[in-house]
Amino acid sequence: MTVTLNGDFLGARPHWEDVAKLITGTALSLAGKRVVFEARGEIFTVPAEKGDVRNLTNSPGAADRAPAWSPDGRLLSWFSDESGEYQLVIADQFGGNRRTGAAAEPHLLLHAALVPDLEAPGLGDADRGLWVVDAASRKPTRIDDEGFACPERNIAPVWSPDSRWIA
């Protein structure tokens, strides 16, 4: 008779994890009262003074990254691969009322910039492309690219306050 004993792998069990040294993306809210950050594939908001830490995504099976505030501070955006391909997610400050936008072709999305009037997010991809997403159809349109091979592959769109121009 053969007996097999499976060990309890403590690292595989649900547990608290100190993510302070694993923070990668951060953005301060317009009023400076909360900061949003990414750590271990989750999106958190933390108050500047009093309040609770909020895990907006709570999605252990997905990698959520690149959080950003809307210009008016009401909404947040981030990229999530929960569907299998990175898509833009727009949600309220508590992670609710989520909308997902279309992925920009098969390219890895790196940066998002929400328009002040929240009609068309601007996106930057890993091929140094600049995209704008149509609010009604959620169809992305590539409007420009960086034009040369920068080692960081970094294009980060920013909207003008009147939503007419993107840089």
mmCIF file with all atom_site columns, C-alpha atoms in Angstrom:
data_model
loop_
_atom_site.group_PDB
_atom_site.id
_atom_site.type_symbol
_atom_site.label_atom_id
_atom_site.label_alt_id
_atom_site.label_comp_id
_atom_site.label_asym_id
_atom_site.label_entity_id
_atom_site.label_seq_id
_atom_site.pdbx_PDB_ins_code
_atom_site.Cartn_x
_atom_site.Cartn_y
_atom_site.Cartn_z
_atom_site.occupancy
_atom_site.B_iso_or_equiv
_atom_site.pdbx_formal_charge
_atom_site.auth_seq_id
_atom_site.auth_comp_id
_atom_site.auth_asym_id
_atom_site.auth_atom_id
_atom_site.pdbx_PDB_model_num
ATOM 1   C CA . MET A 1 1   ? 0.000   0.000  0.000   1.00 0.00 ? 1   MET A CA 1
ATOM 2   C CA . THR A 1 2   ? 1.317   3.431  -1.015  1.00 0.00 ? 2   THR A CA 1
ATOM 3   C CA . VAL A 1 3   ? 0.493   6.461  1.075   1.00 0.00 ? 3   VAL A CA 1
ATOM 4   C CA . THR A 1 4   ? 0.820   9.973  -0.356  1.00 0.00 ? 4   THR A CA 1
ATOM 5   C CA . LEU A 1 5   ? 0.758   13.038 1.846   1.00 0.00 ? 5   LEU A CA 1
ATOM 6   C CA . ASN A 1 6   ? 0.255   16.473 0.297   1.00 0.00 ? 6   ASN A CA 1
ATOM 7   C CA . GLY A 1 7   ? 1.802   19.287 2.259   1.00 0.00 ? 7   GLY A CA 1
ATOM 8   C CA . ASP A 1 8   ? 0.081   22.512 3.170   1.00 0.00 ? 8   ASP A CA 1
ATOM 9   C CA . PHE A 1 9   ? 1.762   25.098 0.995   1.00 0.00 ? 9   PHE A CA 1
ATOM 10  C CA . LEU A 1 10  ? 1.248   28.236 3.031   1.00 0.00 ? 10  LEU A CA 1
ATOM 11  C CA . GLY A 1 11  ? 2.078   30.508 0.103   1.00 0.00 ? 11  GLY A CA 1
ATOM 12  C CA . ALA A 1 12  ? -0.830  29.068 -1.900  1.00 0.00 ? 12  ALA A CA 1
ATOM 13  C CA . ARG A 1 13  ? -3.414  29.779 0.796   1.00 0.00 ? 13  ARG A CA 1
ATOM 14  C CA . PRO A 1 14  ? -5.316  33.086 0.931   1.00 0.00 ? 14  PRO A CA 1
ATOM 15  C CA . HIS A 1 15  ? -3.309  35.425 3.142   1.00 0.00 ? 15  HIS A CA 1
ATOM 16  C CA . TRP A 1 16  ? -2.522  39.061 3.855   1.00 0.00 ? 16  TRP A CA 1
ATOM 17  C CA . GLU A 1 17  ? 0.316   40.431 1.789   1.00 0.00 ? 17  GLU A CA 1
ATOM 18  C CA . ASP A 1 18  ? 2.286   43.610 2.516   1.00 0.00 ? 18  ASP A CA 1
ATOM 19  C CA . VAL A 1 19  ? 2.341   45.273 -0.905  1.00 0.00 ? 19  VAL A CA 1
ATOM 20  C CA . ALA A 1 20  ? 4.089   48.493 0.165   1.00 0.00 ? 20  ALA A CA 1
ATOM 21  C CA . LYS A 1 21  ? 7.278   47.558 -1.698  1.00 0.00 ? 21  LYS A CA 1
ATOM 22  C CA . LEU A 1 22  ? 5.354   46.336 -4.761  1.00 0.00 ? 22  LEU A CA 1
ATOM 23  C CA . ILE A 1 23  ? 3.556   49.560 -5.711  1.00 0.00 ? 23  ILE A CA 1
ATOM 24  C CA . THR A 1 24  ? 4.098   50.430 -9.363  1.00 0.00 ? 24  THR A CA 1
ATOM 25  C CA . GLY A 1 25  ? 1.519   52.873 -10.785 1.00 0.00 ? 25  GLY A CA 1
ATOM 26  C CA . THR A 1 26  ? 0.226   55.835 -8.792  1.00 0.00 ? 26  THR A CA 1
ATOM 27  C CA . ALA A 1 27  ? -2.032  58.835 -9.399  1.00 0.00 ? 27  ALA A CA 1
ATOM 28  C CA . LEU A 1 28  ? -3.205  61.548 -7.020  1.00 0.00 ? 28  LEU A CA 1
ATOM 29  C CA . SER A 1 29  ? -6.860  62.620 -7.116  1.00 0.00 ? 29  SER A CA 1
ATOM 30  C CA . LEU A 1 30  ? -7.664  66.136 -8.281  1.00 0.00 ? 30  LEU A CA 1
ATOM 31  C CA . ALA A 1 31  ? -8.490  67.300 -4.749  1.00 0.00 ? 31  ALA A CA 1
ATOM 32  C CA . GLY A 1 32  ? -5.479  65.490 -3.291  1.00 0.00 ? 32  GLY A CA 1
ATOM 33  C CA . LYS A 1 33  ? -7.664  63.543 -0.852  1.00 0.00 ? 33  LYS A CA 1
ATOM 34  C CA . ARG A 1 34  ? -6.975  60.052 -2.244  1.00 0.00 ? 34  ARG A CA 1
ATOM 35  C CA . VAL A 1 35  ? -4.255  58.321 -4.201  1.00 0.00 ? 35  VAL A CA 1
ATOM 36  C CA . VAL A 1 36  ? -4.801  55.333 -6.490  1.00 0.00 ? 36  VAL A CA 1
ATOM 37  C CA . PHE A 1 37  ? -2.078  52.751 -7.010  1.00 0.00 ? 37  PHE A CA 1
ATOM 38  C CA . GLU A 1 38  ? -1.389  49.353 -8.466  1.00 0.00 ? 38  GLU A CA 1
ATOM 39  C CA . ALA A 1 39  ? 0.228   46.536 -6.513  1.00 0.00 ? 39  ALA A CA 1
ATOM 40  C CA . ARG A 1 40  ? 0.361   42.802 -7.301  1.00 0.00 ? 40  ARG A CA 1
ATOM 41  C CA . GLY A 1 41  ? -2.218  43.208 -10.071 1.00 0.00 ? 41  GLY A CA 1
ATOM 42  C CA . GLU A 1 42  ? -4.807  44.937 -7.881  1.00 0.00 ? 42  GLU A CA 1
ATOM 43  C CA . ILE A 1 43  ? -5.965  48.572 -7.893  1.00 0.00 ? 43  ILE A CA 1
ATOM 44  C CA . PHE A 1 44  ? -6.247  50.324 -4.504  1.00 0.00 ? 44  PHE A CA 1
ATOM 45  C CA . THR A 1 45  ? -7.206  53.803 -3.369  1.00 0.00 ? 45  THR A CA 1
ATOM 46  C CA . VAL A 1 46  ? -5.819  55.177 -0.118  1.00 0.00 ? 46  VAL A CA 1
ATOM 47  C CA . PRO A 1 47  ? -6.922  58.324 1.730   1.00 0.00 ? 47  PRO A CA 1
ATOM 48  C CA . ALA A 1 48  ? -4.465  61.134 2.333   1.00 0.00 ? 48  ALA A CA 1
ATOM 49  C CA . GLU A 1 49  ? -5.621  61.417 5.946   1.00 0.00 ? 49  GLU A CA 1
ATOM 50  C CA . LYS A 1 50  ? -8.700  59.637 7.277   1.00 0.00 ? 50  LYS A CA 1
ATOM 51  C CA . GLY A 1 51  ? -10.714 56.892 5.640   1.00 0.00 ? 51  GLY A CA 1
ATOM 52  C CA . ASP A 1 52  ? -10.470 53.355 4.405   1.00 0.00 ? 52  ASP A CA 1
ATOM 53  C CA . VAL A 1 53  ? -8.144  51.642 1.952   1.00 0.00 ? 53  VAL A CA 1
ATOM 54  C CA . ARG A 1 54  ? -10.245 50.347 -0.948  1.00 0.00 ? 54  ARG A CA 1
ATOM 55  C CA . ASN A 1 55  ? -9.321  47.408 -3.157  1.00 0.00 ? 55  ASN A CA 1
ATOM 56  C CA . LEU A 1 56  ? -11.287 48.399 -6.271  1.00 0.00 ? 56  LEU A CA 1
ATOM 57  C CA . THR A 1 57  ? -10.599 45.288 -8.296  1.00 0.00 ? 57  THR A CA 1
ATOM 58  C CA . ASN A 1 58  ? -10.294 42.339 -5.891  1.00 0.00 ? 58  ASN A CA 1
ATOM 59  C CA . SER A 1 59  ? -9.552  40.085 -8.862  1.00 0.00 ? 59  SER A CA 1
ATOM 60  C CA . PRO A 1 60  ? -6.880  37.511 -7.983  1.00 0.00 ? 60  PRO A CA 1
ATOM 61  C CA . GLY A 1 61  ? -7.199  35.827 -11.406 1.00 0.00 ? 61  GLY A CA 1
ATOM 62  C CA . ALA A 1 62  ? -6.556  39.023 -13.387 1.00 0.00 ? 62  ALA A CA 1
ATOM 63  C CA . ALA A 1 63  ? -3.784  41.573 -13.699 1.00 0.00 ? 63  ALA A CA 1
ATOM 64  C CA . ASP A 1 64  ? -5.104  45.103 -13.272 1.00 0.00 ? 64  ASP A CA 1
ATOM 65  C CA . ARG A 1 65  ? -2.671  47.942 -13.903 1.00 0.00 ? 65  ARG A CA 1
ATOM 66  C CA . ALA A 1 66  ? -2.028  51.584 -14.884 1.00 0.00 ? 66  ALA A CA 1
ATOM 67  C CA . PRO A 1 67  ? -4.659  53.384 -12.771 1.00 0.00 ? 67  PRO A CA 1
ATOM 68  C CA . ALA A 1 68  ? -5.636  56.985 -13.563 1.00 0.00 ? 68  ALA A CA 1
ATOM 69  C CA . TRP A 1 69  ? -8.188  59.518 -12.285 1.00 0.00 ? 69  TRP A CA 1
ATOM 70  C CA . SER A 1 70  ? -10.653 61.333 -14.514 1.00 0.00 ? 70  SER A CA 1
ATOM 71  C CA . PRO A 1 71  ? -10.000 65.087 -14.692 1.00 0.00 ? 71  PRO A CA 1
ATOM 72  C CA . ASP A 1 72  ? -12.972 65.839 -12.419 1.00 0.00 ? 72  ASP A CA 1
ATOM 73  C CA . GLY A 1 73  ? -11.949 63.167 -9.869  1.00 0.00 ? 73  GLY A CA 1
ATOM 74  C CA . ARG A 1 74  ? -15.260 61.270 -10.054 1.00 0.00 ? 74  ARG A CA 1
ATOM 75  C CA . LEU A 1 75  ? -14.036 58.249 -12.005 1.00 0.00 ? 75  LEU A CA 1
ATOM 76  C CA . LEU A 1 76  ? -11.008 56.014 -12.249 1.00 0.00 ? 76  LEU A CA 1
ATOM 77  C CA . SER A 1 77  ? -9.620  54.003 -15.144 1.00 0.00 ? 77  SER A CA 1
ATOM 78  C CA . TRP A 1 78  ? -7.241  51.073 -15.357 1.00 0.00 ? 78  TRP A CA 1
ATOM 79  C CA . PHE A 1 79  ? -6.406  48.200 -17.675 1.00 0.00 ? 79  PHE A CA 1
ATOM 80  C CA . SER A 1 80  ? -7.572  44.680 -16.852 1.00 0.00 ? 80  SER A CA 1
ATOM 81  C CA . ASP A 1 81  ? -6.845  41.377 -18.573 1.00 0.00 ? 81  ASP A CA 1
ATOM 82  C CA . GLU A 1 82  ? -9.798  39.670 -16.899 1.00 0.00 ? 82  GLU A CA 1
ATOM 83  C CA . SER A 1 83  ? -11.319 38.916 -20.343 1.00 0.00 ? 83  SER A CA 1
ATOM 84  C CA . GLY A 1 84  ? -8.034  37.467 -21.646 1.00 0.00 ? 84  GLY A CA 1
ATOM 85  C CA . GLU A 1 85  ? -6.974  40.667 -23.477 1.00 0.00 ? 85  GLU A CA 1
ATOM 86  C CA . TYR A 1 86  ? -6.195  43.980 -21.786 1.00 0.00 ? 86  TYR A CA 1
ATOM 87  C CA . GLN A 1 87  ? -9.183  46.311 -21.874 1.00 0.00 ? 87  GLN A CA 1
ATOM 88  C CA . LEU A 1 88  ? -9.785  49.753 -20.444 1.00 0.00 ? 88  LEU A CA 1
ATOM 89  C CA . VAL A 1 89  ? -12.046 49.764 -17.366 1.00 0.00 ? 89  VAL A CA 1
ATOM 90  C CA . ILE A 1 90  ? -13.772 52.940 -16.165 1.00 0.00 ? 90  ILE A CA 1
ATOM 91  C CA . ALA A 1 91  ? -15.418 52.853 -12.735 1.00 0.00 ? 91  ALA A CA 1
ATOM 92  C CA . ASP A 1 92  ? -16.501 55.094 -9.887  1.00 0.00 ? 92  ASP A CA 1
ATOM 93  C CA . GLN A 1 93  ? -14.297 55.743 -6.831  1.00 0.00 ? 93  GLN A CA 1
ATOM 94  C CA . PHE A 1 94  ? -15.531 52.553 -5.181  1.00 0.00 ? 94  PHE A CA 1
ATOM 95  C CA . GLY A 1 95  ? -14.853 50.288 -8.178  1.00 0.00 ? 95  GLY A CA 1
ATOM 96  C CA . GLY A 1 96  ? -18.574 50.100 -9.053  1.00 0.00 ? 96  GLY A CA 1
ATOM 97  C CA . ASN A 1 97  ? -20.578 51.048 -12.147 1.00 0.00 ? 97  ASN A CA 1
ATOM 98  C CA . ARG A 1 98  ? -17.861 49.562 -14.352 1.00 0.00 ? 98  ARG A CA 1
ATOM 99  C CA . ARG A 1 99  ? -17.670 50.051 -18.088 1.00 0.00 ? 99  ARG A CA 1
ATOM 100 C CA . THR A 1 100 ? -15.130 48.276 -20.229 1.00 0.00 ? 100 THR A CA 1
ATOM 101 C CA . GLY A 1 101 ? -13.835 49.673 -23.466 1.00 0.00 ? 101 GLY A CA 1
ATOM 102 C CA . ALA A 1 102 ? -12.677 47.813 -26.515 1.00 0.00 ? 102 ALA A CA 1
ATOM 103 C CA . ALA A 1 103 ? -9.091  46.694 -26.655 1.00 0.00 ? 103 ALA A CA 1
ATOM 104 C CA . ALA A 1 104 ? -6.988  48.554 -29.191 1.00 0.00 ? 104 ALA A CA 1
ATOM 105 C CA . GLU A 1 105 ? -6.312  45.802 -31.709 1.00 0.00 ? 105 GLU A CA 1
ATOM 106 C CA . PRO A 1 106 ? -4.060  43.082 -30.245 1.00 0.00 ? 106 PRO A CA 1
ATOM 107 C CA . HIS A 1 107 ? -1.552  45.579 -28.841 1.00 0.00 ? 107 HIS A CA 1
ATOM 108 C CA . LEU A 1 108 ? -0.700  45.836 -25.202 1.00 0.00 ? 108 LEU A CA 1
ATOM 109 C CA . LEU A 1 109 ? -2.219  49.034 -23.800 1.00 0.00 ? 109 LEU A CA 1
ATOM 110 C CA . LEU A 1 110 ? 0.094   51.014 -21.544 1.00 0.00 ? 110 LEU A CA 1
ATOM 111 C CA . HIS A 1 111 ? -1.491  54.376 -20.690 1.00 0.00 ? 111 HIS A CA 1
ATOM 112 C CA . ALA A 1 112 ? -4.958  55.888 -20.538 1.00 0.00 ? 112 ALA A CA 1
ATOM 113 C CA . ALA A 1 113 ? -6.096  59.494 -20.335 1.00 0.00 ? 113 ALA A CA 1
ATOM 114 C CA . LEU A 1 114 ? -9.749  60.178 -19.634 1.00 0.00 ? 114 LEU A CA 1
ATOM 115 C CA . VAL A 1 115 ? -11.177 63.218 -21.376 1.00 0.00 ? 115 VAL A CA 1
ATOM 116 C CA . PRO A 1 116 ? -12.502 65.968 -19.115 1.00 0.00 ? 116 PRO A CA 1
ATOM 117 C CA . ASP A 1 117 ? -15.992 65.519 -20.597 1.00 0.00 ? 117 ASP A CA 1
ATOM 118 C CA . LEU A 1 118 ? -15.550 61.689 -20.423 1.00 0.00 ? 118 LEU A CA 1
ATOM 119 C CA . GLU A 1 119 ? -16.629 61.143 -24.013 1.00 0.00 ? 119 GLU A CA 1
ATOM 120 C CA . ALA A 1 120 ? -13.506 59.591 -25.559 1.00 0.00 ? 120 ALA A CA 1
ATOM 121 C CA . PRO A 1 121 ? -10.587 58.103 -23.656 1.00 0.00 ? 121 PRO A CA 1
ATOM 122 C CA . GLY A 1 122 ? -7.135  58.440 -25.167 1.00 0.00 ? 122 GLY A CA 1
ATOM 123 C CA . LEU A 1 123 ? -4.928  55.353 -25.062 1.00 0.00 ? 123 LEU A CA 1
ATOM 124 C CA . GLY A 1 124 ? -1.251  54.635 -25.621 1.00 0.00 ? 124 GLY A CA 1
ATOM 125 C CA . ASP A 1 125 ? -0.116  51.154 -26.692 1.00 0.00 ? 125 ASP A CA 1
ATOM 126 C CA . ALA A 1 126 ? 3.117   49.142 -26.674 1.00 0.00 ? 126 ALA A CA 1
ATOM 127 C CA . ASP A 1 127 ? 3.736   49.946 -30.356 1.00 0.00 ? 127 ASP A CA 1
ATOM 128 C CA . ARG A 1 128 ? 3.927   53.657 -29.418 1.00 0.00 ? 128 ARG A CA 1
ATOM 129 C CA . GLY A 1 129 ? 0.491   54.236 -30.961 1.00 0.00 ? 129 GLY A CA 1
ATOM 130 C CA . LEU A 1 130 ? -1.982  56.891 -29.835 1.00 0.00 ? 130 LEU A CA 1
ATOM 131 C CA . TRP A 1 131 ? -5.647  55.855 -29.871 1.00 0.00 ? 131 TRP A CA 1
ATOM 132 C CA . VAL A 1 132 ? -8.963  57.567 -29.187 1.00 0.00 ? 132 VAL A CA 1
ATOM 133 C CA . VAL A 1 133 ? -12.023 55.499 -28.257 1.00 0.00 ? 133 VAL A CA 1
ATOM 134 C CA . ASP A 1 134 ? -15.403 56.591 -29.616 1.00 0.00 ? 134 ASP A CA 1
ATOM 135 C CA . ALA A 1 135 ? -17.854 56.937 -26.711 1.00 0.00 ? 135 ALA A CA 1
ATOM 136 C CA . ALA A 1 136 ? -20.904 55.599 -28.563 1.00 0.00 ? 136 ALA A CA 1
ATOM 137 C CA . SER A 1 137 ? -19.452 52.604 -30.415 1.00 0.00 ? 137 SER A CA 1
ATOM 138 C CA . ARG A 1 138 ? -16.474 52.020 -28.063 1.00 0.00 ? 138 ARG A CA 1
ATOM 139 C CA . LYS A 1 139 ? -14.424 51.506 -31.223 1.00 0.00 ? 139 LYS A CA 1
ATOM 140 C CA . PRO A 1 140 ? -10.768 52.532 -30.936 1.00 0.00 ? 140 PRO A CA 1
ATOM 141 C CA . THR A 1 141 ? -9.167  54.548 -33.734 1.00 0.00 ? 141 THR A CA 1
ATOM 142 C CA . ARG A 1 142 ? -5.407  54.903 -34.054 1.00 0.00 ? 142 ARG A CA 1
ATOM 143 C CA . ILE A 1 143 ? -4.755  58.609 -34.634 1.00 0.00 ? 143 ILE A CA 1
ATOM 144 C CA . ASP A 1 144 ? -0.967  58.840 -34.456 1.00 0.00 ? 144 ASP A CA 1
ATOM 145 C CA . ASP A 1 145 ? 2.221   57.157 -33.299 1.00 0.00 ? 145 ASP A CA 1
ATOM 146 C CA . GLU A 1 146 ? 5.525   58.175 -31.800 1.00 0.00 ? 146 GLU A CA 1
ATOM 147 C CA . GLY A 1 147 ? 7.324   57.525 -35.095 1.00 0.00 ? 147 GLY A CA 1
ATOM 148 C CA . PHE A 1 148 ? 10.587  56.123 -33.760 1.00 0.00 ? 148 PHE A CA 1
ATOM 149 C CA . ALA A 1 149 ? 11.767  53.287 -31.572 1.00 0.00 ? 149 ALA A CA 1
ATOM 150 C CA . CYS A 1 150 ? 12.120  54.747 -28.098 1.00 0.00 ? 150 CYS A CA 1
ATOM 151 C CA . PRO A 1 151 ? 13.550  52.105 -25.727 1.00 0.00 ? 151 PRO A CA 1
ATOM 152 C CA . GLU A 1 152 ? 10.817  52.767 -23.136 1.00 0.00 ? 152 GLU A CA 1
ATOM 153 C CA . ARG A 1 153 ? 8.029   52.276 -25.723 1.00 0.00 ? 153 ARG A CA 1
ATOM 154 C CA . ASN A 1 154 ? 6.230   55.027 -23.883 1.00 0.00 ? 154 ASN A CA 1
ATOM 155 C CA . ILE A 1 155 ? 3.404   57.195 -25.183 1.00 0.00 ? 155 ILE A CA 1
ATOM 156 C CA . ALA A 1 156 ? 1.198   58.744 -22.527 1.00 0.00 ? 156 ALA A CA 1
ATOM 157 C CA . PRO A 1 157 ? -1.707  60.860 -23.822 1.00 0.00 ? 157 PRO A CA 1
ATOM 158 C CA . VAL A 1 158 ? -2.931  63.986 -22.019 1.00 0.00 ? 158 VAL A CA 1
ATOM 159 C CA . TRP A 1 159 ? -6.121  65.931 -22.860 1.00 0.00 ? 159 TRP A CA 1
ATOM 160 C CA . SER A 1 160 ? -6.557  69.691 -22.822 1.00 0.00 ? 160 SER A CA 1
ATOM 161 C CA . PRO A 1 161 ? -9.070  70.972 -20.216 1.00 0.00 ? 161 PRO A CA 1
ATOM 162 C CA . ASP A 1 162 ? -11.654 71.728 -22.938 1.00 0.00 ? 162 ASP A CA 1
ATOM 163 C CA . SER A 1 163 ? -11.394 68.162 -24.412 1.00 0.00 ? 163 SER A CA 1
ATOM 164 C CA . ARG A 1 164 ? -10.539 69.514 -27.871 1.00 0.00 ? 164 ARG A CA 1
ATOM 165 C CA . TRP A 1 165 ? -6.841  68.581 -28.029 1.00 0.00 ? 165 TRP A CA 1
ATOM 166 C CA . ILE A 1 166 ? -4.749  65.558 -27.109 1.00 0.00 ? 166 ILE A CA 1
ATOM 167 C CA . ALA A 1 167 ? -0.988  65.605 -26.627 1.00 0.00 ? 167 ALA A CA 1
#
